Coordinates of C-alpha atoms and ligand atoms in Angstrom, one line a residue:
M30 CA -25.5 85.9 -44.5
L31 CA -24.4 82.3 -44.6
S32 CA -26.8 79.8 -46.0
P33 CA -27.9 77.1 -43.4
V34 CA -25.8 74.5 -45.2
K35 CA -22.7 76.7 -45.1
L36 CA -23.3 77.6 -41.5
R37 CA -23.5 73.9 -40.5
R38 CA -20.2 73.3 -42.4
S39 CA -18.4 76.1 -40.6
L40 CA -19.6 75.0 -37.2
C41 CA -18.3 71.5 -38.1
L42 CA -15.0 72.9 -39.0
V43 CA -14.7 74.7 -35.6
F44 CA -16.4 72.1 -33.4
V45 CA -15.1 68.8 -34.6
P46 CA -11.4 69.6 -34.0
F47 CA -12.4 71.3 -30.7
L48 CA -14.1 68.1 -29.5
I49 CA -11.2 65.9 -30.6
I50 CA -8.6 68.1 -28.9
S51 CA -10.5 68.5 -25.7
G52 CA -11.1 64.8 -25.6
I53 CA -7.4 64.1 -25.8
V54 CA -6.7 66.7 -23.2
I55 CA -9.3 65.3 -20.8
F56 CA -8.0 61.7 -21.4
Q57 CA -4.4 62.7 -20.9
S58 CA -5.0 64.7 -17.8
G59 CA -6.7 61.8 -16.1
V60 CA -9.9 63.7 -15.5
Y61 CA -11.5 60.9 -17.5
H62 CA -10.7 58.4 -14.7
K63 CA -12.3 60.5 -12.0
I64 CA -15.9 59.6 -11.3
P65 CA -17.8 62.4 -9.6
K66 CA -18.2 61.5 -5.9
S67 CA -21.9 62.0 -6.0
L68 CA -22.2 59.1 -8.5
V69 CA -20.6 56.5 -6.1
P70 CA -23.2 54.8 -4.1
S71 CA -22.3 55.1 -0.5
L72 CA -22.8 52.0 1.8
S73 CA -22.0 53.9 4.9
T74 CA -24.2 56.6 6.1
G75 CA -21.5 58.9 7.5
A76 CA -18.4 60.2 5.9
E77 CA -16.2 57.6 7.8
K78 CA -15.0 54.3 6.3
P79 CA -16.8 51.3 7.7
I80 CA -14.9 49.3 10.3
P81 CA -14.6 45.6 9.5
I82 CA -15.5 43.2 12.3
R83 CA -12.3 41.5 13.1
K84 CA -11.9 38.1 14.7
P85 CA -10.4 38.1 18.2
L86 CA -6.7 37.3 18.2
A87 CA -6.1 33.8 19.5
D88 CA -3.4 33.4 22.2
A89 CA 0.0 32.6 20.8
P90 CA 0.6 28.8 20.9
T91 CA 3.3 27.4 23.1
P92 CA 6.5 27.9 21.0
I93 CA 7.8 24.6 19.6
V94 CA 11.3 23.4 20.4
D95 CA 13.6 21.5 18.0
N96 CA 13.3 17.7 18.5
F97 CA 16.9 16.8 17.8
P98 CA 19.2 18.9 19.9
L99 CA 22.3 16.9 19.0
A100 CA 21.7 17.6 15.3
A101 CA 21.0 21.2 16.1
N102 CA 24.6 21.5 17.4
A103 CA 26.1 19.4 14.6
N104 CA 28.0 20.7 11.6
S105 CA 28.2 17.6 9.5
T106 CA 27.0 14.0 9.3
T107 CA 30.0 12.8 11.2
D108 CA 28.8 14.7 14.3
L109 CA 25.8 12.3 14.6
P110 CA 25.9 8.8 15.9
P111 CA 26.1 6.0 13.3
V112 CA 22.9 4.2 12.2
P113 CA 22.3 1.2 14.4
S114 CA 24.6 -1.5 13.0
W115 CA 21.8 -4.0 12.3
N116 CA 20.1 -1.3 10.2
A117 CA 23.1 0.0 8.3
P118 CA 22.4 0.5 4.6
P119 CA 24.3 -1.7 2.2
T120 CA 27.9 -0.4 1.8
I121 CA 27.5 -0.7 -2.0
H122 CA 24.2 0.7 -3.3
V123 CA 21.7 -1.9 -4.6
A124 CA 21.5 -2.1 -8.4
E125 CA 18.0 -0.5 -8.4
S126 CA 17.4 3.2 -7.9
T127 CA 15.5 3.6 -4.6
P128 CA 14.6 7.3 -4.3
L129 CA 12.2 8.1 -1.5
F130 CA 10.1 11.3 -1.7
I131 CA 8.8 13.0 1.5
G132 CA 6.5 15.9 0.8
F133 CA 6.6 18.8 3.2
T134 CA 4.3 21.8 3.7
R135 CA 4.1 22.4 7.4
N136 CA 5.4 21.1 10.8
W137 CA 9.2 20.8 11.0
R138 CA 9.2 18.5 14.0
L139 CA 7.1 15.8 12.3
L140 CA 9.2 16.0 9.1
Q141 CA 12.5 15.7 11.0
Q142 CA 11.1 12.7 12.8
T143 CA 10.0 11.0 9.6
V144 CA 13.4 11.6 8.0
V145 CA 15.4 10.4 10.9
S146 CA 13.3 7.3 11.3
Y147 CA 14.0 6.4 7.6
I148 CA 17.7 7.0 8.0
T149 CA 17.9 4.9 11.2
A150 CA 15.8 2.1 9.5
G151 CA 18.5 1.8 6.9
W152 CA 17.4 4.0 4.0
P153 CA 20.5 5.4 2.3
P154 CA 20.4 9.2 3.1
G155 CA 21.5 10.0 -0.4
D156 CA 18.3 8.4 -1.7
I157 CA 15.9 10.5 0.5
Y158 CA 14.4 13.6 -1.1
V159 CA 12.4 16.0 1.0
I160 CA 10.1 17.8 -1.5
E161 CA 9.6 21.2 -0.1
N162 CA 6.1 22.3 -1.0
T163 CA 5.7 25.4 1.1
G164 CA 5.3 28.1 -1.6
V165 CA 8.0 30.2 0.1
M166 CA 10.3 29.8 -3.0
G167 CA 13.9 30.2 -1.9
S168 CA 13.2 31.6 1.6
N169 CA 14.0 28.4 3.5
C170 CA 17.0 27.6 1.4
D171 CA 18.3 31.1 2.2
G172 CA 17.4 30.6 5.9
L173 CA 14.9 33.5 6.1
L174 CA 12.2 31.7 8.1
T175 CA 12.2 31.0 11.8
L176 CA 11.2 27.9 13.8
Q177 CA 7.8 29.1 14.8
N178 CA 6.8 29.7 11.2
P179 CA 4.6 26.7 10.1
F180 CA 6.5 26.6 6.7
Y181 CA 10.0 26.5 8.3
L182 CA 12.4 24.0 6.9
D183 CA 16.1 23.7 7.9
Y184 CA 18.1 23.1 4.7
H185 CA 21.4 23.0 6.5
R186 CA 20.1 20.3 8.9
L187 CA 18.7 18.1 6.2
M188 CA 21.5 18.4 3.7
K189 CA 24.7 18.9 5.7
V190 CA 23.9 17.1 9.0
L191 CA 21.4 14.4 8.0
G192 CA 22.9 14.1 4.5
I193 CA 19.7 13.9 2.5
N194 CA 18.4 16.0 -0.5
V195 CA 15.9 18.8 -0.7
I196 CA 14.0 19.6 -3.9
S197 CA 11.6 22.6 -3.9
T198 CA 8.4 22.9 -5.9
P199 CA 8.3 26.2 -7.8
T200 CA 5.1 27.3 -6.0
L201 CA 2.6 25.8 -3.5
F202 CA 1.1 22.7 -5.0
T203 CA -2.1 20.8 -4.0
F204 CA -1.8 17.1 -3.1
A205 CA -2.6 16.1 -6.8
Q206 CA -0.1 18.5 -8.2
L207 CA 2.6 17.4 -5.7
Q208 CA 2.0 13.8 -6.8
N209 CA 2.5 14.8 -10.4
F210 CA 5.6 16.6 -9.4
Y211 CA 7.0 13.3 -8.1
I212 CA 6.3 11.7 -11.5
Y213 CA 7.9 14.6 -13.2
T214 CA 11.0 14.4 -11.0
A215 CA 11.2 10.6 -11.5
L216 CA 11.1 11.1 -15.3
A217 CA 13.7 13.8 -15.2
N218 CA 16.0 11.4 -13.4
N219 CA 15.2 8.3 -15.4
W220 CA 13.8 6.6 -12.3
T221 CA 11.6 3.7 -13.3
H222 CA 10.3 3.5 -9.7
Y223 CA 10.1 5.7 -6.7
F224 CA 8.9 5.4 -3.1
W225 CA 7.0 8.2 -1.4
A226 CA 6.1 8.6 2.3
H227 CA 3.7 10.9 4.1
M228 CA 5.5 13.3 6.4
D229 CA 3.2 12.5 9.3
T230 CA 4.5 8.9 9.6
V231 CA 7.3 7.2 11.4
V232 CA 9.0 3.9 10.7
V233 CA 11.2 1.3 12.4
S234 CA 12.5 -2.0 11.2
D235 CA 10.6 -4.9 12.7
E236 CA 13.2 -6.3 15.2
E237 CA 10.9 -9.2 16.5
R238 CA 10.8 -10.8 13.1
E239 CA 13.3 -13.6 12.4
P240 CA 15.3 -13.7 10.3
F241 CA 15.8 -10.0 10.8
E242 CA 15.9 -7.7 7.8
P243 CA 16.1 -3.9 7.9
L244 CA 13.1 -2.0 6.6
Y245 CA 15.1 -0.7 3.6
T246 CA 16.2 -4.2 2.6
R247 CA 12.6 -5.5 2.8
A248 CA 11.4 -2.6 0.7
V249 CA 14.0 -3.4 -2.0
S250 CA 13.0 -7.1 -1.9
A251 CA 9.3 -6.0 -2.4
L252 CA 10.4 -3.9 -5.4
R253 CA 12.4 -6.8 -6.9
E254 CA 9.5 -9.2 -6.7
T255 CA 7.5 -6.9 -8.9
L256 CA 10.2 -6.8 -11.6
D257 CA 9.5 -10.4 -12.5
P258 CA 7.5 -10.3 -15.8
N259 CA 5.2 -13.0 -14.4
W260 CA 4.3 -10.7 -11.6
G261 CA 2.2 -8.5 -13.9
P262 CA 2.0 -4.8 -14.6
L263 CA 2.7 -2.9 -11.3
A264 CA 1.1 0.4 -10.6
T265 CA 1.9 0.8 -6.9
L266 CA 2.7 -1.2 -3.8
W267 CA 1.3 0.0 -0.4
F268 CA 3.2 -0.5 2.8
A269 CA 0.7 -0.1 5.7
Y270 CA -2.1 1.5 3.6
D271 CA -0.2 4.1 1.6
R272 CA 1.8 5.5 4.5
L273 CA 4.8 4.3 2.4
A274 CA 4.2 3.6 -1.3
L275 CA 6.2 2.3 -4.2
V276 CA 5.2 3.7 -7.6
R277 CA 6.1 2.4 -11.1
T278 CA 6.6 5.7 -12.9
Q279 CA 5.4 4.5 -16.3
A280 CA 2.1 3.2 -15.0
F281 CA 1.2 6.6 -13.6
V282 CA 2.3 8.2 -16.8
D283 CA 0.2 5.8 -18.9
V284 CA -3.1 6.9 -17.2
G285 CA -2.1 10.6 -17.6
G286 CA -1.0 11.2 -14.0
W287 CA -3.2 12.6 -11.2
D288 CA -6.2 14.7 -12.0
T289 CA -5.2 18.1 -10.6
M290 CA -8.8 19.3 -10.9
I291 CA -9.5 17.2 -7.9
P292 CA -6.9 18.8 -5.5
F293 CA -7.0 16.8 -2.3
Y294 CA -9.5 14.2 -1.0
M295 CA -11.0 11.8 -3.7
T296 CA -8.1 12.5 -6.1
D297 CA -6.6 9.2 -4.8
C298 CA -9.8 7.4 -5.5
D299 CA -9.9 8.9 -9.0
M300 CA -6.2 7.9 -9.6
H301 CA -6.4 4.4 -8.3
E302 CA -9.7 3.5 -10.0
R303 CA -8.3 4.7 -13.3
L304 CA -5.2 2.5 -12.8
W305 CA -7.4 -0.5 -12.0
M306 CA -9.5 0.3 -15.1
R307 CA -6.3 -0.4 -17.2
D308 CA -5.6 -3.6 -15.2
F309 CA -2.5 -2.3 -13.4
R310 CA -1.8 -4.0 -10.1
I311 CA -2.0 -2.2 -6.8
E312 CA -1.0 -4.6 -4.0
N313 CA -0.1 -4.5 -0.3
A314 CA 3.4 -5.2 0.9
E315 CA 5.3 -5.2 4.1
A316 CA 8.7 -3.7 5.0
G317 CA 8.5 -3.0 8.7
K318 CA 6.5 -1.0 11.2
V319 CA 4.9 2.2 9.8
W320 CA 2.8 4.5 12.1
D321 CA 0.6 7.4 11.3
V322 CA 1.3 10.1 13.9
A323 CA 0.5 13.7 14.7
S324 CA 3.3 14.3 17.3
S325 CA 7.0 13.7 17.8
L326 CA 9.4 12.2 20.3
E327 CA 11.0 14.9 22.4
D328 CA 14.5 13.8 21.3
L329 CA 15.1 11.8 18.1
E330 CA 18.5 10.8 19.2
V331 CA 16.9 7.7 20.8
L332 CA 16.3 6.3 17.3
Y333 CA 20.1 5.8 17.0
R334 CA 19.9 3.3 19.9
K335 CA 23.2 4.2 21.5
V336 CA 22.2 2.5 24.7
D337 CA 21.8 -0.8 22.9
Y338 CA 25.5 -1.1 22.3
V339 CA 26.8 -3.1 25.2
D340 CA 30.6 -3.8 25.0
S341 CA 30.3 -3.0 21.3
N342 CA 27.8 -5.9 20.9
A343 CA 24.6 -4.5 19.6
Q344 CA 21.2 -5.5 21.0
R345 CA 18.2 -5.8 18.7
N346 CA 14.7 -6.1 20.0
S347 CA 15.9 -4.5 23.3
P348 CA 13.8 -2.8 26.0
T349 CA 14.6 0.5 24.1
Y350 CA 13.1 -1.0 21.0
K351 CA 10.0 -2.2 22.9
D352 CA 9.7 1.2 24.5
L353 CA 9.9 3.0 21.1
V354 CA 7.2 0.7 19.6
Q355 CA 5.0 1.4 22.6
K356 CA 5.5 5.2 22.3
F357 CA 4.6 5.1 18.5
D358 CA 1.6 2.9 19.2
D359 CA 0.4 5.5 21.7
M360 CA 1.1 8.4 19.4
Q361 CA -0.9 6.7 16.6
R362 CA -3.8 6.0 18.9
A363 CA -3.7 9.6 20.1
K364 CA -4.0 10.8 16.6
A365 CA -6.8 8.5 15.7
T366 CA -8.8 9.5 18.7
D367 CA -7.9 13.2 18.8
S368 CA -11.2 15.1 19.3
G369 CA -9.9 17.7 16.9
G370 CA -9.7 15.2 14.1
R371 CA -6.8 13.6 12.3
N372 CA -5.5 16.8 10.8
T373 CA -4.5 18.8 13.9
W374 CA -0.8 18.6 13.4
Q375 CA -0.7 21.0 10.4
A376 CA -1.6 24.1 12.4
R377 CA 0.8 23.7 15.4
Q378 CA 3.0 26.7 14.6
R379 CA 1.5 30.1 14.0
G380 CA 4.5 32.4 14.0
G381 CA 6.5 33.9 11.1
Q382 CA 4.7 37.3 10.9
G383 CA 6.7 39.6 8.7
E384 CA 8.8 36.8 7.1
P385 CA 8.8 36.2 3.4
F386 CA 5.6 34.8 1.9
Y387 CA 3.9 35.1 5.3
R388 CA 0.4 33.6 5.4
D389 CA -2.1 33.6 8.3
A390 CA -1.8 30.0 9.6
E391 CA -5.4 29.6 10.5
G392 CA -6.6 31.1 7.2
F393 CA -4.3 28.8 5.3
E394 CA -5.8 25.8 7.1
R395 CA -9.3 27.0 6.5
A396 CA -8.6 27.6 2.8
V397 CA -7.1 24.1 2.3
W398 CA -10.2 22.6 3.9
M399 CA -12.3 24.5 1.4
W400 CA -10.3 23.1 -1.5
M401 CA -10.7 19.6 0.0
E402 CA -14.5 20.1 -0.1
F403 CA -14.4 21.5 -3.6
G404 CA -12.5 18.4 -4.8
R405 CA -15.3 16.2 -3.7
D406 CA -17.7 18.2 -5.9
V407 CA -15.4 18.0 -8.9
F408 CA -15.1 14.2 -8.5
T409 CA -19.0 14.0 -8.3
E410 CA -19.3 16.0 -11.6
K411 CA -16.6 13.9 -13.3
W412 CA -18.1 10.5 -12.6
G413 CA -21.7 11.6 -12.1
R414 CA -21.8 10.4 -8.5
G415 CA -19.8 10.8 -5.3
P416 CA -18.6 7.5 -3.9
C417 CA -15.2 6.1 -4.5
D418 CA -16.2 2.8 -6.1
I419 CA -16.7 4.0 -9.6
R420 CA -15.6 0.6 -11.2
D421 CA -18.0 -1.3 -9.1
A422 CA -20.7 1.1 -10.2
G423 CA -20.0 -0.2 -13.7
M424 CA -18.0 2.6 -15.2
I425 CA -15.1 2.5 -17.6
E426 CA -12.3 4.9 -18.3
G427 CA -14.1 6.7 -21.1
D428 CA -17.0 7.5 -18.8
A429 CA -15.1 10.4 -17.1
W430 CA -17.1 13.6 -17.6
R431 CA -19.3 11.7 -20.1
V432 CA -22.1 10.4 -17.8
E433 CA -25.1 12.3 -16.7
K434 CA -24.9 13.6 -13.2
G435 CA -27.1 11.4 -10.9
W436 CA -27.3 8.7 -13.5
E437 CA -27.6 6.0 -10.8
K438 CA -30.8 4.4 -9.4
P439 CA -32.6 6.8 -7.1
E440 CA -32.2 4.6 -4.0
V441 CA -28.4 4.5 -4.6
Q442 CA -28.3 8.2 -4.9
W443 CA -30.4 8.7 -1.8
K444 CA -28.1 6.4 0.2
Y445 CA -25.1 8.5 -0.9
A446 CA -26.8 11.8 -0.2
K447 CA -27.5 10.5 3.3
M448 CA -23.8 9.4 3.7
K449 CA -22.6 12.8 2.5
E450 CA -24.8 14.6 4.8
E451 CA -23.6 12.6 7.8
S452 CA -19.9 13.1 6.9
A453 CA -20.5 16.8 6.4
K454 CA -21.9 16.9 9.9
V455 CA -18.9 15.1 11.3
R456 CA -16.5 17.4 9.4
A457 CA -18.3 20.5 10.6
A458 CA -18.1 19.3 14.2
E459 CA -14.4 18.6 13.7
M460 CA -13.8 22.1 12.3
K461 CA -15.6 23.6 15.3
E462 CA -13.8 21.4 17.7
K463 CA -10.5 22.4 16.1
E464 CA -11.3 26.1 16.3
T465 CA -11.9 25.8 20.0
S466 CA -8.9 23.7 20.6
N467 CA -6.7 26.0 18.5
A468 CA -7.8 28.8 20.8
K469 CA -6.5 27.0 23.8
E470 CA -3.5 25.4 22.1
K471 CA -1.9 22.5 24.1
P472 CA 1.8 22.3 24.3
V473 CA 3.3 20.4 21.4
V474 CA 4.2 16.8 22.3
Ligands
NAG519 C1 30.3 23.2 14.9 O1 31.0 24.4 14.6 C2 31.0 25.4 15.6 C3 31.7 26.6 15.1 O2 32.9 26.3 14.5 C4 31.7 24.9 16.9 O3 31.6 25.8 17.9 C5 30.9 23.6 17.3 O4 31.6 23.0 18.4 C6 30.9 22.6 16.2 N1 30.0 21.5 16.6 C7 30.5 20.2 16.8 C8 29.5 19.2 17.2 O5 31.6 19.9 16.5
NAG520 C1 18.1 10.0 -18.8 O1 18.3 9.2 -20.0 C2 18.5 9.9 -21.2 C3 18.5 9.0 -22.3 O2 19.2 7.8 -22.1 C4 19.8 10.7 -21.0 O3 20.1 11.5 -22.2 C5 19.8 11.6 -19.8 O4 21.1 12.2 -19.6 C6 19.4 10.8 -18.6 N1 19.2 11.7 -17.4 C7 19.7 11.5 -16.2 C8 19.4 12.5 -15.2 O5 20.4 10.5 -16.0

């Protein structure tokens, strides 16, 4: 007979290796990963998978058509009419670098209109940079997206026919990140200044103004004025609000760039207040007419003003000019009074299913709106309160993230809470309106 001690030792000798080996076998064979079915709590009563409640499919919107047929058939810049003679860019480039960034995420027609309007207002095409911020990586460059895809961008048209440049962001950026990418690009090119324009704007030189100067020339003059040391430290010049803006790169670097934690709305408040806190100057300037639009001319060729050349004498301030101004005034008014809100133009195209980096157009729109809302909350946390006027409220740069939330007097807080509630109501109504109007999409104008 074995003593109890010896017995225990023998059992150990047999069982311990057995346990180790079977453990390894079970682990290797993957049995370990299988959880017995009976242990998984079942949400459905039957054996079938639950069926998600899917949203009804909206009718396909009216397909968009290209808004510059002449350019669609052109192979190079020489196939396009010349820029109106009175707007022609200087034959020798001005001494200053004058890059103009135009960010693009969605809506090809609006972008093309913006670009062509800058070219025909005298901006040197070689100085115009479309910053592709679609998140489709090389797909547009490789021509893999089609016109009905919201993120469609025609590289050939922009570079070979219109003669401008395209730079792509590496992935989809928020507004704040895109702005920092402008700074980054300016630094990489040693550009002390850059201009940037919203892609839902359109410009023309002011032809009623005497003596006449093209929009580009006036923008350069505005830049030169700020170069005088007596002028003071420039941060940014705004032409027609910030529809077109001039930025002094170093000022934006000095305050650490845009706060990317505030992705869309309020990030401009945060940036500009921080610039003012350091006594940088932000001023208004004028260069010509700049509109904020949500629609495009049917044919951009009219911007080349061919009909205004009579016996090779060119006519400024002609009926064509007045007609253009009228049209853009109407388009701006339509945007401002659109029942669907200001931001309807982003969701005009809903095609591109199956193409690289395809995203549901309505889902994309919804998600961006959610980020916009989120940004307001971050701003509120950062400065302890929601409204834009953080300097007027007595705060200095070092107060960012260092004040108690809701530090302000209760009556001020109450007023703001009321304001926020009201604007949330308005936005909710806008979203609802937009959803209904998306469902019965109007033809694109
Ligand atoms: C562009 O090239 C194509 C193919 O060579 C040609 O058919 C077309 O006529 C050209 N367009 C113009 C405006 O010259
Ligand atoms: C920018 O300036 C630096 C220093 O003078 C120079 O080395 C670099 O090549 C310049 N970059 C460009 C793009 O001109």
